[in-house]
PDB file of C-alpha atoms in Angstrom:
ATOM      1  CA  MET K   1       9.034 -17.151  -1.718  1.00 76.00           C
ATOM      2  CA  SER K   2      10.215 -13.517  -1.421  1.00 87.00           C
ATOM      3  CA  ILE K   3       7.924 -10.913  -2.931  1.00 91.00           C
ATOM      4  CA  ILE K   4      10.249  -8.058  -1.894  1.00 93.00           C
ATOM      5  CA  GLN K   5      13.892  -7.849  -0.918  1.00 95.00           C
ATOM      6  CA  THR K   6      15.743  -4.712   0.107  1.00 95.00           C
ATOM      7  CA  LYS K   7      19.523  -4.884  -0.068  1.00 94.00           C
ATOM      8  CA  ASP K   8      21.674  -2.494   2.010  1.00 96.00           C
ATOM      9  CA  LEU K   9      19.222   0.321   1.308  1.00 96.00           C
ATOM     10  CA  PHE K  10      20.294   3.943   1.810  1.00 96.00           C
ATOM     11  CA  LYS K  11      18.250   7.061   1.038  1.00 96.00           C
ATOM     12  CA  ASP K  12      19.553  10.602   1.518  1.00 95.00           C
ATOM     13  CA  TYR K  13      17.670  13.866   1.077  1.00 89.00           C
ATOM     14  CA  GLU K  14      19.006  17.399   0.993  1.00 87.00           C
ATOM     15  CA  VAL K  15      16.990  19.873   3.060  1.00 84.00           C
ATOM     16  CA  ASN K  16      18.247  23.483   3.150  1.00 86.00           C
ATOM     17  CA  LYS K  17      21.705  22.274   2.063  1.00 86.00           C
ATOM     18  CA  ILE K  18      21.770  19.755   4.920  1.00 89.00           C
ATOM     19  CA  VAL K  19      21.902  16.052   4.012  1.00 89.00           C
ATOM     20  CA  VAL K  20      19.318  13.957   5.863  1.00 88.00           C
ATOM     21  CA  ASN K  21      20.034  10.219   6.079  1.00 93.00           C
ATOM     22  CA  ALA K  22      16.454   8.865   5.888  1.00 94.00           C
ATOM     23  CA  LEU K  23      17.539   5.216   5.522  1.00 96.00           C
ATOM     24  CA  ARG K  24      20.872   3.759   6.564  1.00 95.00           C
ATOM     25  CA  GLY K  25      21.571   0.228   5.363  1.00 95.00           C
ATOM     26  CA  VAL K  26      18.175  -1.521   5.461  1.00 96.00           C
ATOM     27  CA  THR K  27      18.215  -5.180   4.385  1.00 96.00           C
ATOM     28  CA  ILE K  28      14.967  -7.127   4.756  1.00 95.00           C
ATOM     29  CA  ASP K  29      12.818  -9.745   2.979  1.00 95.00           C
ATOM     30  CA  PHE K  30       9.044  -9.983   2.708  1.00 95.00           C
ATOM     31  CA  THR K  31       7.428 -13.253   1.641  1.00 94.00           C
ATOM     32  CA  GLN K  32       4.198 -13.772  -0.298  1.00 92.00           C
ATOM     33  CA  GLY K  33       1.074 -13.506   1.870  1.00 93.00           C
ATOM     34  CA  GLU K  34       2.554 -11.498   4.743  1.00 95.00           C
ATOM     35  CA  PHE K  35       0.515  -9.056   6.853  1.00 96.00           C
ATOM     36  CA  THR K  36       3.332  -6.882   8.163  1.00 97.00           C
ATOM     37  CA  ALA K  37       3.691  -3.480   9.811  1.00 96.00           C
ATOM     38  CA  ILE K  38       6.748  -1.231   9.616  1.00 96.00           C
ATOM     39  CA  VAL K  39       6.617   0.659  12.894  1.00 95.00           C
ATOM     40  CA  GLY K  40       8.357   3.819  14.012  1.00 92.00           C
ATOM     41  CA  PRO K  41       7.911   7.414  15.140  1.00 90.00           C
ATOM     42  CA  SER K  42       7.632  10.370  12.763  1.00 87.00           C
ATOM     43  CA  GLY K  43      10.918  10.836  10.883  1.00 87.00           C
ATOM     44  CA  SER K  44      12.094   7.273  11.523  1.00 93.00           C
ATOM     45  CA  GLY K  45      12.217   6.365   7.822  1.00 93.00           C
ATOM     46  CA  LYS K  46       9.172   4.094   7.633  1.00 93.00           C
ATOM     47  CA  SER K  47       7.360   6.060   4.907  1.00 90.00           C
ATOM     48  CA  THR K  48      10.607   6.439   2.941  1.00 93.00           C
ATOM     49  CA  LEU K  49      11.072   2.665   3.083  1.00 94.00           C
ATOM     50  CA  LEU K  50       7.493   2.111   1.918  1.00 93.00           C
ATOM     51  CA  HIS K  51       7.973   4.529  -0.998  1.00 91.00           C
ATOM     52  CA  LEU K  52      11.143   2.732  -2.115  1.00 93.00           C
ATOM     53  CA  ILE K  53       9.454  -0.675  -1.864  1.00 93.00           C
ATOM     54  CA  GLY K  54       6.577   0.743  -3.929  1.00 92.00           C
ATOM     55  CA  CYS K  55       8.926   2.021  -6.664  1.00 90.00           C
ATOM     56  CA  LEU K  56       7.764   5.593  -6.035  1.00 88.00           C
ATOM     57  CA  ASP K  57      11.384   6.621  -5.512  1.00 87.00           C
ATOM     58  CA  LYS K  58      14.882   5.214  -6.035  1.00 87.00           C
ATOM     59  CA  PRO K  59      17.488   4.568  -3.333  1.00 92.00           C
ATOM     60  CA  THR K  60      20.675   6.586  -3.014  1.00 93.00           C
ATOM     61  CA  LYS K  61      22.500   3.299  -2.599  1.00 94.00           C
ATOM     62  CA  GLY K  62      21.434  -0.353  -2.505  1.00 95.00           C
ATOM     63  CA  ASP K  63      18.606  -2.090  -4.312  1.00 94.00           C
ATOM     64  CA  VAL K  64      14.996  -3.183  -4.071  1.00 94.00           C
ATOM     65  CA  VAL K  65      13.867  -6.404  -5.768  1.00 93.00           C
ATOM     66  CA  VAL K  66      10.108  -6.652  -6.373  1.00 90.00           C
ATOM     67  CA  ASP K  67       8.872 -10.102  -7.423  1.00 87.00           C
ATOM     68  CA  GLY K  68      12.272 -10.860  -8.931  1.00 87.00           C
ATOM     69  CA  ASP K  69      12.739  -7.473 -10.651  1.00 86.00           C
ATOM     70  CA  SER K  70      15.602  -5.252  -9.471  1.00 90.00           C
ATOM     71  CA  ILE K  71      14.627  -1.576  -9.604  1.00 88.00           C
ATOM     72  CA  ALA K  72      18.220  -0.262  -9.626  1.00 83.00           C
ATOM     73  CA  ASN K  73      18.529   0.071 -13.388  1.00 81.00           C
ATOM     74  CA  LEU K  74      14.881   0.554 -14.361  1.00 86.00           C
ATOM     75  CA  SER K  75      13.752   3.660 -16.246  1.00 88.00           C
ATOM     76  CA  LYS K  76      10.843   5.837 -15.044  1.00 87.00           C
ATOM     77  CA  ASN K  77       8.557   4.105 -17.546  1.00 88.00           C
ATOM     78  CA  GLU K  78       9.666   0.661 -16.388  1.00 88.00           C
ATOM     79  CA  LEU K  79       9.098   1.642 -12.753  1.00 88.00           C
ATOM     80  CA  ALA K  80       5.631   2.920 -13.657  1.00 87.00           C
ATOM     81  CA  TYR K  81       4.868  -0.406 -15.372  1.00 85.00           C
ATOM     82  CA  LEU K  82       6.012  -2.357 -12.284  1.00 87.00           C
ATOM     83  CA  ARG K  83       3.796  -0.226 -10.017  1.00 88.00           C
ATOM     84  CA  ARG K  84       0.835  -0.548 -12.361  1.00 84.00           C
ATOM     85  CA  GLU K  85       1.106  -4.318 -12.755  1.00 84.00           C
ATOM     86  CA  LYS K  86       2.161  -5.607  -9.353  1.00 88.00           C
ATOM     87  CA  ILE K  87       1.555  -3.044  -6.591  1.00 91.00           C
ATOM     88  CA  GLY K  88      -1.546  -1.506  -5.021  1.00 90.00           C
ATOM     89  CA  PHE K  89      -1.431   1.570  -2.781  1.00 90.00           C
ATOM     90  CA  ILE K  90      -3.649   2.676   0.116  1.00 89.00           C
ATOM     91  CA  PHE K  91      -2.922   6.102   1.644  1.00 82.00           C
ATOM     92  CA  GLN K  92      -4.160   7.806   4.813  1.00 78.00           C
ATOM     93  CA  ALA K  93      -5.600  10.660   2.693  1.00 77.00           C
ATOM     94  CA  TYR K  94      -7.474   8.112   0.476  1.00 79.00           C
ATOM     95  CA  ASN K  95      -6.286   9.921  -2.718  1.00 85.00           C
ATOM     96  CA  LEU K  96      -9.631   9.499  -4.468  1.00 90.00           C
ATOM     97  CA  ILE K  97     -10.498  11.628  -7.500  1.00 91.00           C
ATOM     98  CA  PRO K  98     -13.276  13.942  -6.197  1.00 92.00           C
ATOM     99  CA  VAL K  99     -15.115  14.413  -9.506  1.00 94.00           C
ATOM    100  CA  LEU K 100     -15.415  10.652 -10.100  1.00 94.00           C
ATOM    101  CA  THR K 101     -18.002   8.302  -8.595  1.00 95.00           C
ATOM    102  CA  ALA K 102     -17.040   5.385  -6.362  1.00 94.00           C
ATOM    103  CA  LEU K 103     -17.339   3.057  -9.356  1.00 94.00           C
ATOM    104  CA  GLU K 104     -15.186   5.309 -11.553  1.00 93.00           C
ATOM    105  CA  ASN K 105     -12.511   5.664  -8.868  1.00 93.00           C
ATOM    106  CA  VAL K 106     -12.290   1.893  -8.452  1.00 92.00           C
ATOM    107  CA  SER K 107     -12.251   1.241 -12.193  1.00 91.00           C
ATOM    108  CA  PHE K 108      -9.471   3.743 -12.913  1.00 86.00           C
ATOM    109  CA  PRO K 109      -6.510   1.281 -12.625  1.00 82.00           C
ATOM    110  CA  LEU K 110      -8.171  -1.242 -14.963  1.00 81.00           C
ATOM    111  CA  THR K 111      -8.944   1.490 -17.474  1.00 80.00           C
ATOM    112  CA  LEU K 112      -5.237   2.390 -17.491  1.00 75.00           C
ATOM    113  CA  LEU K 113      -4.392  -1.269 -18.114  1.00 74.00           C
ATOM    114  CA  GLY K 114      -6.570  -1.230 -21.247  1.00 76.00           C
ATOM    115  CA  HIS K 115      -9.274  -3.756 -20.292  1.00 80.00           C
ATOM    116  CA  SER K 116     -12.599  -3.746 -22.112  1.00 85.00           C
ATOM    117  CA  PRO K 117     -15.336  -1.423 -20.727  1.00 87.00           C
ATOM    118  CA  LYS K 118     -17.540  -4.417 -19.820  1.00 89.00           C
ATOM    119  CA  LYS K 119     -14.748  -6.178 -17.916  1.00 88.00           C
ATOM    120  CA  VAL K 120     -13.827  -2.947 -16.129  1.00 87.00           C
ATOM    121  CA  ARG K 121     -17.461  -2.345 -15.102  1.00 89.00           C
ATOM    122  CA  ASP K 122     -18.102  -5.941 -13.973  1.00 90.00           C
ATOM    123  CA  LEU K 123     -14.903  -6.152 -11.906  1.00 90.00           C
ATOM    124  CA  SER K 124     -15.498  -2.719 -10.379  1.00 92.00           C
ATOM    125  CA  TYR K 125     -19.010  -3.638  -9.232  1.00 91.00           C
ATOM    126  CA  PHE K 126     -17.640  -6.864  -7.726  1.00 89.00           C
ATOM    127  CA  ALA K 127     -14.773  -5.039  -5.962  1.00 88.00           C
ATOM    128  CA  LEU K 128     -17.174  -2.552  -4.341  1.00 91.00           C
ATOM    129  CA  LYS K 129     -19.396  -5.424  -3.225  1.00 88.00           C
ATOM    130  CA  GLU K 130     -16.350  -7.144  -1.687  1.00 84.00           C
ATOM    131  CA  VAL K 131     -15.648  -4.109   0.501  1.00 86.00           C
ATOM    132  CA  GLY K 132     -19.286  -3.665   1.545  1.00 87.00           C
ATOM    133  CA  LEU K 133     -20.242  -0.723  -0.691  1.00 89.00           C
ATOM    134  CA  GLU K 134     -22.813  -2.356  -2.937  1.00 90.00           C
ATOM    135  CA  GLY K 135     -25.435   0.258  -3.878  1.00 91.00           C
ATOM    136  CA  MET K 136     -23.052   3.188  -3.453  1.00 92.00           C
ATOM    137  CA  GLU K 137     -21.450   2.930  -6.888  1.00 93.00           C
ATOM    138  CA  ASN K 138     -22.689   6.351  -8.086  1.00 94.00           C
ATOM    139  CA  ARG K 139     -21.770   8.390  -5.008  1.00 95.00           C
ATOM    140  CA  ARG K 140     -18.842  10.775  -5.142  1.00 95.00           C
ATOM    141  CA  PRO K 141     -16.226  10.902  -2.341  1.00 93.00           C
ATOM    142  CA  LYS K 142     -17.754  13.990  -0.671  1.00 93.00           C
ATOM    143  CA  GLU K 143     -21.021  12.039  -0.244  1.00 95.00           C
ATOM    144  CA  LEU K 144     -19.275   9.262   1.704  1.00 92.00           C
ATOM    145  CA  SER K 145     -17.798   8.928   5.189  1.00 90.00           C
ATOM    146  CA  GLY K 146     -14.058   8.577   5.799  1.00 89.00           C
ATOM    147  CA  GLY K 147     -14.425   4.839   6.373  1.00 88.00           C
ATOM    148  CA  GLN K 148     -16.379   4.424   3.140  1.00 92.00           C
ATOM    149  CA  GLN K 149     -13.769   6.412   1.225  1.00 92.00           C
ATOM    150  CA  GLN K 150     -11.028   4.177   2.597  1.00 87.00           C
ATOM    151  CA  ARG K 151     -13.037   1.124   1.485  1.00 88.00           C
ATOM    152  CA  ILE K 152     -13.100   2.584  -2.036  1.00 92.00           C
ATOM    153  CA  ALA K 153      -9.330   3.022  -1.833  1.00 90.00           C
ATOM    154  CA  ILE K 154      -8.967  -0.635  -0.800  1.00 88.00           C
ATOM    155  CA  ALA K 155     -11.214  -1.790  -3.650  1.00 89.00           C
ATOM    156  CA  ARG K 156      -9.181   0.319  -6.090  1.00 90.00           C
ATOM    157  CA  ALA K 157      -5.924  -1.192  -4.797  1.00 89.00           C
ATOM    158  CA  LEU K 158      -7.257  -4.750  -5.032  1.00 85.00           C
ATOM    159  CA  ILE K 159      -9.052  -4.620  -8.370  1.00 87.00           C
ATOM    160  CA  LYS K 160      -6.017  -5.428 -10.494  1.00 83.00           C
ATOM    161  CA  LYS K 161      -5.140  -8.383  -8.200  1.00 83.00           C
ATOM    162  CA  PRO K 162      -1.675  -7.084  -7.235  1.00 87.00           C
ATOM    163  CA  LYS K 163       0.808  -9.325  -5.474  1.00 86.00           C
ATOM    164  CA  LEU K 164       1.584  -6.536  -3.023  1.00 92.00           C
ATOM    165  CA  ILE K 165      -0.449  -3.806  -1.314  1.00 93.00           C
ATOM    166  CA  LEU K 166       1.345  -0.990   0.514  1.00 94.00           C
ATOM    167  CA  ALA K 167      -0.709   0.913   3.099  1.00 92.00           C
ATOM    168  CA  ASP K 168       0.727   4.164   4.480  1.00 90.00           C
ATOM    169  CA  GLU K 169      -0.982   4.981   7.811  1.00 87.00           C
ATOM    170  CA  PRO K 170      -4.340   3.647   6.499  1.00 86.00           C
ATOM    171  CA  THR K 171      -6.210   4.166   9.802  1.00 86.00           C
ATOM    172  CA  ALA K 172      -4.803   7.623  10.657  1.00 83.00           C
ATOM    173  CA  ASN K 173      -7.929   9.576   9.692  1.00 79.00           C
ATOM    174  CA  LEU K 174     -10.445   7.072  11.097  1.00 81.00           C
ATOM    175  CA  ASP K 175     -11.915   6.588  14.553  1.00 85.00           C
ATOM    176  CA  SER K 176     -11.044   3.348  16.361  1.00 88.00           C
ATOM    177  CA  LYS K 177     -14.286   1.520  15.466  1.00 88.00           C
ATOM    178  CA  ILE K 178     -14.040   2.282  11.733  1.00 86.00           C
ATOM    179  CA  GLY K 179     -10.283   1.659  11.823  1.00 87.00           C
ATOM    180  CA  ALA K 180     -10.890  -1.828  13.239  1.00 90.00           C
ATOM    181  CA  GLU K 181     -13.480  -2.549  10.537  1.00 88.00           C
ATOM    182  CA  ILE K 182     -10.991  -1.503   7.828  1.00 87.00           C
ATOM    183  CA  LEU K 183      -8.266  -3.713   9.334  1.00 91.00           C
ATOM    184  CA  GLU K 184     -10.653  -6.673   9.575  1.00 91.00           C
ATOM    185  CA  LEU K 185     -11.504  -6.174   5.911  1.00 86.00           C
ATOM    186  CA  MET K 186      -7.836  -6.061   4.872  1.00 88.00           C
ATOM    187  CA  LEU K 187      -7.017  -9.129   6.973  1.00 92.00           C
ATOM    188  CA  LYS K 188      -9.909 -11.028   5.355  1.00 89.00           C
ATOM    189  CA  LEU K 189      -8.662 -10.097   1.882  1.00 86.00           C
ATOM    190  CA  ASN K 190      -5.118 -11.071   2.861  1.00 91.00           C
ATOM    191  CA  GLN K 191      -6.285 -14.500   4.016  1.00 91.00           C
ATOM    192  CA  GLU K 192      -8.621 -15.153   1.078  1.00 88.00           C
ATOM    193  CA  GLU K 193      -6.552 -13.683  -1.770  1.00 85.00           C
ATOM    194  CA  LYS K 194      -3.062 -14.335  -0.288  1.00 88.00           C
ATOM    195  CA  THR K 195      -2.217 -10.715  -1.120  1.00 89.00           C
ATOM    196  CA  THR K 196       0.845  -9.387   0.707  1.00 93.00           C
ATOM    197  CA  PHE K 197       0.069  -6.334   2.876  1.00 94.00           C
ATOM    198  CA  VAL K 198       2.829  -4.068   4.206  1.00 96.00           C
ATOM    199  CA  PHE K 199       1.814  -1.125   6.426  1.00 94.00           C
ATOM    200  CA  SER K 200       3.737   1.876   7.694  1.00 93.00           C
ATOM    201  CA  THR K 201       2.232   2.923  11.002  1.00 92.00           C
ATOM    202  CA  HIS K 202       2.579   4.115  14.556  1.00 88.00           C
ATOM    203  CA  ASP K 203      -1.004   2.989  15.380  1.00 90.00           C
ATOM    204  CA  LYS K 204      -1.056   0.294  18.061  1.00 92.00           C
ATOM    205  CA  MET K 205      -4.245  -1.181  16.598  1.00 93.00           C
ATOM    206  CA  VAL K 206      -2.491  -1.854  13.280  1.00 94.00           C
ATOM    207  CA  MET K 207       0.397  -3.388  15.230  1.00 95.00           C
ATOM    208  CA  ASP K 208      -2.046  -5.679  17.059  1.00 95.00           C
ATOM    209  CA  TYR K 209      -3.470  -6.967  13.754  1.00 95.00           C
ATOM    210  CA  ALA K 210      -0.113  -7.428  12.011  1.00 96.00           C
ATOM    211  CA  ARG K 211       1.535 -10.852  12.145  1.00 96.00           C
ATOM    212  CA  ARG K 212       5.025  -9.413  11.777  1.00 97.00           C
ATOM    213  CA  LEU K 213       6.391  -6.153  13.185  1.00 97.00           C
ATOM    214  CA  ILE K 214       9.504  -4.413  11.870  1.00 97.00           C
ATOM    215  CA  PHE K 215      10.671  -1.553  14.078  1.00 97.00           C
ATOM    216  CA  ILE K 216      12.639   1.293  12.500  1.00 96.00           C
ATOM    217  CA  ARG K 217      14.343   4.273  14.099  1.00 95.00           C
ATOM    218  CA  ASP K 218      16.745   6.833  12.636  1.00 94.00           C
ATOM    219  CA  GLY K 219      16.724   4.985   9.316  1.00 95.00           C
ATOM    220  CA  LYS K 220      17.776   1.605  10.727  1.00 96.00           C
ATOM    221  CA  ILE K 221      15.884  -1.586  11.593  1.00 97.00           C
ATOM    222  CA  THR K 222      16.142  -1.940  15.374  1.00 96.00           C
ATOM    223  CA  GLU K 223      13.947  -4.955  16.125  1.00 95.00           C
ATOM    224  CA  GLU K 224      11.655  -7.511  14.545  1.00 95.00           C
ATOM    225  CA  GLN K 225       8.807  -9.551  16.064  1.00 95.00           C
ATOM    226  CA  ARG K 226       6.776 -12.387  14.582  1.00 94.00           C
ATOM    227  CA  LYS K 227       3.485 -13.610  16.036  1.00 87.00           C
TER     228      LYS K 227
END
């Protein structure tokens, strides 16, 4: 079953009065439970594609269908609801809130969804345990290593049990050993929870872990490999 479909996707940007064609006619399907990497050099369009899939932006032309919902005619509020309910995000810069503890960072999405304080606390403790950070609930981001911060970001993305997690260069700021540990953790969660993971990357290690590779260059899909 498709969790995401892109249909003849175009995205143009204007930079200094020059139109940049970031995506040029991308049509692709992702099925539930995939562990897939979108691969390409800087400026290839991979991050733009990830942002459109994640409903962070709208295409210039074409459509994205997320779990049966077309984003073409959705309002900003409806897009925000779709992101909140069905999509988790992991970024290379972690995007943690520095004044909040690990537990508070992880619990933030559930708080926004209006769950009871007890449920939020219980699920947040469990999520941190799942990513190997039990006992570090009260530490703030600056008191943690890069790998630990990325684990918090993974726990935060997973806590609402999204159908889809989008990871934009998730190993870029980590050394190879910690990067491998993070990928092993995400693969384990993918296999156990059946959560769909889609990465944008140019890291060969991420490519080695992925079970499907989609190569993009100059805004077009050039090749696809399945393992």
